[in-house]
PDB file of N, CA and C in Angstrom:
ATOM      1  N   UNK A   1     -10.083  -1.912  -7.743  1.00 46.00           N
ATOM      2  CA  UNK A   1      -9.958  -2.524  -9.051  1.00 46.00           C
ATOM      3  C   UNK A   1      -8.675  -3.326  -9.062  1.00 46.00           C
ATOM      4  N   UNK A   2      -8.770  -4.577  -9.362  1.00 54.00           N
ATOM      5  CA  UNK A   2      -7.610  -5.456  -9.393  1.00 54.00           C
ATOM      6  C   UNK A   2      -7.569  -6.168 -10.727  1.00 54.00           C
ATOM      7  N   UNK A   3      -6.469  -6.442 -11.334  1.00 54.00           N
ATOM      8  CA  UNK A   3      -5.168  -5.963 -10.896  1.00 54.00           C
ATOM      9  C   UNK A   3      -5.034  -4.474 -11.131  1.00 54.00           C
ATOM     10  N   UNK A   4      -4.217  -3.877 -10.333  1.00 64.00           N
ATOM     11  CA  UNK A   4      -4.014  -2.434 -10.397  1.00 64.00           C
ATOM     12  C   UNK A   4      -3.154  -2.103 -11.599  1.00 64.00           C
ATOM     13  N   UNK A   5      -2.498  -0.976 -11.590  1.00 71.00           N
ATOM     14  CA  UNK A   5      -1.611  -0.596 -12.677  1.00 71.00           C
ATOM     15  C   UNK A   5      -0.169  -0.700 -12.238  1.00 71.00           C
ATOM     16  N   UNK A   6       0.689  -0.033 -12.975  1.00 80.00           N
ATOM     17  CA  UNK A   6       2.091   0.014 -12.597  1.00 80.00           C
ATOM     18  C   UNK A   6       2.237   0.775 -11.287  1.00 80.00           C
ATOM     19  N   UNK A   7       3.099   0.273 -10.421  1.00 85.00           N
ATOM     20  CA  UNK A   7       3.299   0.874  -9.106  1.00 85.00           C
ATOM     21  C   UNK A   7       4.778   1.168  -8.921  1.00 85.00           C
ATOM     22  N   UNK A   8       5.075   2.359  -8.381  1.00 89.00           N
ATOM     23  CA  UNK A   8       6.431   2.744  -8.015  1.00 89.00           C
ATOM     24  C   UNK A   8       6.424   2.973  -6.513  1.00 89.00           C
ATOM     25  N   UNK A   9       7.379   2.388  -5.798  1.00 92.00           N
ATOM     26  CA  UNK A   9       7.388   2.468  -4.340  1.00 92.00           C
ATOM     27  C   UNK A   9       8.698   3.044  -3.832  1.00 92.00           C
ATOM     28  N   UNK A  10       8.586   3.825  -2.765  1.00 97.00           N
ATOM     29  CA  UNK A  10       9.745   4.330  -2.030  1.00 97.00           C
ATOM     30  C   UNK A  10       9.560   3.893  -0.580  1.00 97.00           C
ATOM     31  N   UNK A  11      10.618   3.323   0.009  1.00 98.00           N
ATOM     32  CA  UNK A  11      10.506   2.820   1.376  1.00 98.00           C
ATOM     33  C   UNK A  11      11.750   3.175   2.172  1.00 98.00           C
ATOM     34  N   UNK A  12      11.553   3.305   3.483  1.00 98.00           N
ATOM     35  CA  UNK A  12      12.658   3.564   4.395  1.00 98.00           C
ATOM     36  C   UNK A  12      12.346   2.845   5.709  1.00 98.00           C
ATOM     37  N   UNK A  13      13.386   2.395   6.384  1.00 98.00           N
ATOM     38  CA  UNK A  13      13.193   1.707   7.653  1.00 98.00           C
ATOM     39  C   UNK A  13      14.378   1.916   8.567  1.00 98.00           C
ATOM     40  N   UNK A  14      14.163   1.654   9.847  1.00 98.00           N
ATOM     41  CA  UNK A  14      15.229   1.830  10.837  1.00 98.00           C
ATOM     42  C   UNK A  14      15.070   0.788  11.939  1.00 98.00           C
ATOM     43  N   UNK A  15      16.191   0.442  12.563  1.00 98.00           N
ATOM     44  CA  UNK A  15      16.201  -0.496  13.686  1.00 98.00           C
ATOM     45  C   UNK A  15      16.965   0.142  14.835  1.00 98.00           C
ATOM     46  N   UNK A  16      16.433  -0.009  16.048  1.00 98.00           N
ATOM     47  CA  UNK A  16      17.114   0.468  17.254  1.00 98.00           C
ATOM     48  C   UNK A  16      17.192  -0.691  18.231  1.00 98.00           C
ATOM     49  N   UNK A  17      18.401  -1.025  18.659  1.00 97.00           N
ATOM     50  CA  UNK A  17      18.609  -2.106  19.617  1.00 97.00           C
ATOM     51  C   UNK A  17      18.744  -1.484  20.998  1.00 97.00           C
ATOM     52  N   UNK A  18      17.709  -1.618  21.838  1.00 95.00           N
ATOM     53  CA  UNK A  18      17.709  -1.025  23.171  1.00 95.00           C
ATOM     54  C   UNK A  18      18.730  -1.714  24.069  1.00 95.00           C
ATOM     55  N   UNK A  19      18.733  -3.034  24.059  1.00 93.00           N
ATOM     56  CA  UNK A  19      19.715  -3.840  24.787  1.00 93.00           C
ATOM     57  C   UNK A  19      19.754  -5.207  24.112  1.00 93.00           C
ATOM     58  N   UNK A  20      20.391  -6.195  24.741  1.00 91.00           N
ATOM     59  CA  UNK A  20      20.500  -7.510  24.098  1.00 91.00           C
ATOM     60  C   UNK A  20      19.146  -8.189  23.917  1.00 91.00           C
ATOM     61  N   UNK A  21      18.173  -7.830  24.740  1.00 91.00           N
ATOM     62  CA  UNK A  21      16.885  -8.514  24.706  1.00 91.00           C
ATOM     63  C   UNK A  21      15.829  -7.809  23.855  1.00 91.00           C
ATOM     64  N   UNK A  22      15.884  -6.483  23.754  1.00 95.00           N
ATOM     65  CA  UNK A  22      14.808  -5.742  23.096  1.00 95.00           C
ATOM     66  C   UNK A  22      15.324  -4.909  21.932  1.00 95.00           C
ATOM     67  N   UNK A  23      14.618  -5.011  20.824  1.00 97.00           N
ATOM     68  CA  UNK A  23      14.913  -4.194  19.650  1.00 97.00           C
ATOM     69  C   UNK A  23      13.615  -3.657  19.059  1.00 97.00           C
ATOM     70  N   UNK A  24      13.713  -2.536  18.365  1.00 98.00           N
ATOM     71  CA  UNK A  24      12.540  -1.898  17.777  1.00 98.00           C
ATOM     72  C   UNK A  24      12.816  -1.569  16.316  1.00 98.00           C
ATOM     73  N   UNK A  25      11.806  -1.789  15.486  1.00 98.00           N
ATOM     74  CA  UNK A  25      11.898  -1.484  14.063  1.00 98.00           C
ATOM     75  C   UNK A  25      10.737  -0.572  13.680  1.00 98.00           C
ATOM     76  N   UNK A  26      11.006   0.325  12.741  1.00 98.00           N
ATOM     77  CA  UNK A  26       9.963   1.183  12.185  1.00 98.00           C
ATOM     78  C   UNK A  26      10.190   1.270  10.685  1.00 98.00           C
ATOM     79  N   UNK A  27       9.099   1.339   9.941  1.00 98.00           N
ATOM     80  CA  UNK A  27       9.211   1.426   8.491  1.00 98.00           C
ATOM     81  C   UNK A  27       8.109   2.280   7.901  1.00 98.00           C
ATOM     82  N   UNK A  28       8.395   2.831   6.734  1.00 98.00           N
ATOM     83  CA  UNK A  28       7.423   3.639   5.997  1.00 98.00           C
ATOM     84  C   UNK A  28       7.587   3.339   4.513  1.00 98.00           C
ATOM     85  N   UNK A  29       6.481   3.225   3.810  1.00 97.00           N
ATOM     86  CA  UNK A  29       6.506   3.007   2.364  1.00 97.00           C
ATOM     87  C   UNK A  29       5.399   3.837   1.726  1.00 97.00           C
ATOM     88  N   UNK A  30       5.727   4.491   0.625  1.00 96.00           N
ATOM     89  CA  UNK A  30       4.733   5.247  -0.143  1.00 96.00           C
ATOM     90  C   UNK A  30       4.641   4.618  -1.525  1.00 96.00           C
ATOM     91  N   UNK A  31       3.417   4.336  -1.968  1.00 92.00           N
ATOM     92  CA  UNK A  31       3.183   3.744  -3.279  1.00 92.00           C
ATOM     93  C   UNK A  31       2.594   4.790  -4.214  1.00 92.00           C
ATOM     94  N   UNK A  32       3.207   4.938  -5.370  1.00 90.00           N
ATOM     95  CA  UNK A  32       2.707   5.811  -6.424  1.00 90.00           C
ATOM     96  C   UNK A  32       2.121   4.915  -7.504  1.00 90.00           C
ATOM     97  N   UNK A  33       0.905   5.185  -7.931  1.00 87.00           N
ATOM     98  CA  UNK A  33       0.293   4.397  -8.994  1.00 87.00           C
ATOM     99  C   UNK A  33      -0.082   5.302 -10.154  1.00 87.00           C
ATOM    100  N   UNK A  34      -0.093   4.720 -11.328  1.00 85.00           N
ATOM    101  CA  UNK A  34      -0.471   5.462 -12.524  1.00 85.00           C
ATOM    102  C   UNK A  34      -1.966   5.776 -12.464  1.00 85.00           C
ATOM    103  N   UNK A  35      -2.337   6.988 -12.859  1.00 84.00           N
ATOM    104  CA  UNK A  35      -3.747   7.361 -12.903  1.00 84.00           C
ATOM    105  C   UNK A  35      -4.481   6.454 -13.880  1.00 84.00           C
ATOM    106  N   UNK A  36      -5.715   6.136 -13.551  1.00 82.00           N
ATOM    107  CA  UNK A  36      -6.495   5.236 -14.389  1.00 82.00           C
ATOM    108  C   UNK A  36      -7.717   5.920 -14.971  1.00 82.00           C
ATOM    109  N   UNK A  37      -8.300   5.264 -15.940  1.00 84.00           N
ATOM    110  CA  UNK A  37      -9.489   5.783 -16.601  1.00 84.00           C
ATOM    111  C   UNK A  37     -10.511   4.663 -16.705  1.00 84.00           C
ATOM    112  N   UNK A  38     -11.765   4.973 -16.416  1.00 84.00           N
ATOM    113  CA  UNK A  38     -12.848   3.996 -16.505  1.00 84.00           C
ATOM    114  C   UNK A  38     -13.820   4.464 -17.575  1.00 84.00           C
ATOM    115  N   UNK A  39     -14.011   3.650 -18.592  1.00 86.00           N
ATOM    116  CA  UNK A  39     -14.992   3.897 -19.649  1.00 86.00           C
ATOM    117  C   UNK A  39     -15.751   2.593 -19.849  1.00 86.00           C
ATOM    118  N   UNK A  40     -16.969   2.553 -19.340  1.00 87.00           N
ATOM    119  CA  UNK A  40     -17.724   1.310 -19.362  1.00 87.00           C
ATOM    120  C   UNK A  40     -19.166   1.598 -19.779  1.00 87.00           C
ATOM    121  N   UNK A  41     -19.672   0.840 -20.717  1.00 87.00           N
ATOM    122  CA  UNK A  41     -21.069   0.936 -21.137  1.00 87.00           C
ATOM    123  C   UNK A  41     -21.673  -0.457 -21.095  1.00 87.00           C
ATOM    124  N   UNK A  42     -22.861  -0.562 -20.507  1.00 87.00           N
ATOM    125  CA  UNK A  42     -23.524  -1.861 -20.404  1.00 87.00           C
ATOM    126  C   UNK A  42     -24.992  -1.701 -20.787  1.00 87.00           C
ATOM    127  N   UNK A  43     -25.444  -2.578 -21.657  1.00 88.00           N
ATOM    128  CA  UNK A  43     -26.839  -2.549 -22.099  1.00 88.00           C
ATOM    129  C   UNK A  43     -27.671  -3.377 -21.124  1.00 88.00           C
ATOM    130  N   UNK A  44     -28.701  -2.728 -20.567  1.00 84.00           N
ATOM    131  CA  UNK A  44     -29.618  -3.393 -19.643  1.00 84.00           C
ATOM    132  C   UNK A  44     -31.019  -3.238 -20.217  1.00 84.00           C
ATOM    133  N   UNK A  45     -31.548  -4.296 -20.778  1.00 85.00           N
ATOM    134  CA  UNK A  45     -32.861  -4.217 -21.419  1.00 85.00           C
ATOM    135  C   UNK A  45     -32.779  -3.323 -22.647  1.00 85.00           C
ATOM    136  N   UNK A  46     -33.600  -2.281 -22.661  1.00 88.00           N
ATOM    137  CA  UNK A  46     -33.617  -1.352 -23.796  1.00 88.00           C
ATOM    138  C   UNK A  46     -32.778  -0.109 -23.533  1.00 88.00           C
ATOM    139  N   UNK A  47     -32.096  -0.053 -22.384  1.00 90.00           N
ATOM    140  CA  UNK A  47     -31.319   1.136 -22.041  1.00 90.00           C
ATOM    141  C   UNK A  47     -29.846   0.786 -21.901  1.00 90.00           C
ATOM    142  N   UNK A  48     -29.020   1.799 -22.081  1.00 90.00           N
ATOM    143  CA  UNK A  48     -27.577   1.639 -21.916  1.00 90.00           C
ATOM    144  C   UNK A  48     -27.129   2.452 -20.709  1.00 90.00           C
ATOM    145  N   UNK A  49     -26.395   1.820 -19.816  1.00 88.00           N
ATOM    146  CA  UNK A  49     -25.853   2.494 -18.634  1.00 88.00           C
ATOM    147  C   UNK A  49     -24.376   2.779 -18.880  1.00 88.00           C
ATOM    148  N   UNK A  50     -23.970   4.020 -18.636  1.00 88.00           N
ATOM    149  CA  UNK A  50     -22.582   4.440 -18.839  1.00 88.00           C
ATOM    150  C   UNK A  50     -21.934   4.736 -17.491  1.00 88.00           C
ATOM    151  N   UNK A  51     -20.731   4.236 -17.315  1.00 87.00           N
ATOM    152  CA  UNK A  51     -19.928   4.550 -16.141  1.00 87.00           C
ATOM    153  C   UNK A  51     -18.589   5.051 -16.654  1.00 87.00           C
ATOM    154  N   UNK A  52     -18.307   6.314 -16.411  1.00 89.00           N
ATOM    155  CA  UNK A  52     -17.057   6.928 -16.856  1.00 89.00           C
ATOM    156  C   UNK A  52     -16.415   7.650 -15.680  1.00 89.00           C
ATOM    157  N   UNK A  53     -15.106   7.637 -15.633  1.00 88.00           N
ATOM    158  CA  UNK A  53     -14.432   8.350 -14.557  1.00 88.00           C
ATOM    159  C   UNK A  53     -12.932   8.193 -14.630  1.00 88.00           C
ATOM    160  N   UNK A  54     -12.274   8.885 -13.733  1.00 87.00           N
ATOM    161  CA  UNK A  54     -10.821   8.826 -13.594  1.00 87.00           C
ATOM    162  C   UNK A  54     -10.492   8.361 -12.185  1.00 87.00           C
ATOM    163  N   UNK A  55      -9.373   7.678 -12.044  1.00 83.00           N
ATOM    164  CA  UNK A  55      -8.940   7.221 -10.728  1.00 83.00           C
ATOM    165  C   UNK A  55      -7.555   7.755 -10.427  1.00 83.00           C
ATOM    166  N   UNK A  56      -7.343   8.092  -9.174  1.00 85.00           N
ATOM    167  CA  UNK A  56      -6.026   8.482  -8.671  1.00 85.00           C
ATOM    168  C   UNK A  56      -5.828   7.728  -7.361  1.00 85.00           C
ATOM    169  N   UNK A  57      -4.751   6.982  -7.261  1.00 84.00           N
ATOM    170  CA  UNK A  57      -4.514   6.148  -6.086  1.00 84.00           C
ATOM    171  C   UNK A  57      -3.112   6.364  -5.550  1.00 84.00           C
ATOM    172  N   UNK A  58      -2.996   6.422  -4.241  1.00 88.00           N
ATOM    173  CA  UNK A  58      -1.714   6.373  -3.553  1.00 88.00           C
ATOM    174  C   UNK A  58      -1.929   5.579  -2.272  1.00 88.00           C
ATOM    175  N   UNK A  59      -0.847   5.140  -1.678  1.00 91.00           N
ATOM    176  CA  UNK A  59      -0.947   4.424  -0.408  1.00 91.00           C
ATOM    177  C   UNK A  59       0.248   4.779   0.450  1.00 91.00           C
ATOM    178  N   UNK A  60       0.003   4.967   1.740  1.00 96.00           N
ATOM    179  CA  UNK A  60       1.049   5.185   2.727  1.00 96.00           C
ATOM    180  C   UNK A  60       0.984   4.035   3.721  1.00 96.00           C
ATOM    181  N   UNK A  61       2.093   3.329   3.885  1.00 96.00           N
ATOM    182  CA  UNK A  61       2.153   2.174   4.775  1.00 96.00           C
ATOM    183  C   UNK A  61       3.136   2.463   5.900  1.00 96.00           C
ATOM    184  N   UNK A  62       2.681   2.285   7.130  1.00 98.00           N
ATOM    185  CA  UNK A  62       3.519   2.480   8.305  1.00 98.00           C
ATOM    186  C   UNK A  62       3.605   1.154   9.054  1.00 98.00           C
ATOM    187  N   UNK A  63       4.764   0.867   9.633  1.00 98.00           N
ATOM    188  CA  UNK A  63       4.890  -0.360  10.411  1.00 98.00           C
ATOM    189  C   UNK A  63       5.782  -0.128  11.623  1.00 98.00           C
ATOM    190  N   UNK A  64       5.439  -0.810  12.706  1.00 98.00           N
ATOM    191  CA  UNK A  64       6.233  -0.810  13.934  1.00 98.00           C
ATOM    192  C   UNK A  64       6.371  -2.255  14.391  1.00 98.00           C
ATOM    193  N   UNK A  65       7.536  -2.560  14.946  1.00 98.00           N
ATOM    194  CA  UNK A  65       7.768  -3.925  15.416  1.00 98.00           C
ATOM    195  C   UNK A  65       8.671  -3.882  16.627  1.00 98.00           C
ATOM    196  N   UNK A  66       8.375  -4.736  17.596  1.00 97.00           N
ATOM    197  CA  UNK A  66       9.262  -4.913  18.741  1.00 97.00           C
ATOM    198  C   UNK A  66       9.765  -6.351  18.708  1.00 97.00           C
ATOM    199  N   UNK A  67      11.063  -6.520  18.857  1.00 96.00           N
ATOM    200  CA  UNK A  67      11.675  -7.842  18.858  1.00 96.00           C
ATOM    201  C   UNK A  67      12.167  -8.158  20.261  1.00 96.00           C
ATOM    202  N   UNK A  68      11.814  -9.339  20.756  1.00 95.00           N
ATOM    203  CA  UNK A  68      12.255  -9.784  22.074  1.00 95.00           C
ATOM    204  C   UNK A  68      13.059 -11.059  21.893  1.00 95.00           C
ATOM    205  N   UNK A  69      14.287 -11.057  22.393  1.00 93.00           N
ATOM    206  CA  UNK A  69      15.145 -12.245  22.367  1.00 93.00           C
ATOM    207  C   UNK A  69      15.128 -12.878  23.748  1.00 93.00           C
ATOM    208  N   UNK A  70      14.538 -14.059  23.857  1.00 91.00           N
ATOM    209  CA  UNK A  70      14.477 -14.758  25.135  1.00 91.00           C
ATOM    210  C   UNK A  70      15.760 -15.549  25.345  1.00 91.00           C
ATOM    211  N   UNK A  71      16.193 -15.634  26.587  1.00 84.00           N
ATOM    212  CA  UNK A  71      17.359 -16.426  26.920  1.00 84.00           C
ATOM    213  C   UNK A  71      18.677 -15.719  26.688  1.00 84.00           C
ATOM    214  N   UNK A  72      18.656 -14.405  26.466  1.00 61.00           N
ATOM    215  CA  UNK A  72      19.918 -13.678  26.298  1.00 61.00           C
ATOM    216  C   UNK A  72      20.409 -13.233  27.658  1.00 61.00           C
ATOM    217  N   UNK A  73      21.689 -13.336  27.853  1.00 58.00           N
ATOM    218  CA  UNK A  73      22.263 -12.963  29.151  1.00 58.00           C
ATOM    219  C   UNK A  73      22.884 -11.593  29.088  1.00 58.00           C
TER     220      UNK A  73
END
């Protein structure tokens, strides 16, 4: 469902430089979203269809990166 609701995020990351040419990055982010509610009624012909429910959403994002510097002595 887009657009979503209010989102609160916590993130952390780190970098490690192996030598002048190679570096590594890692990151993590957790997204907290407000619980949602779905209340929908739609008339189809002579009948009404109801869709009701609750939503709970979270997301965990992980990232890895390697950096290469060419031409470093």
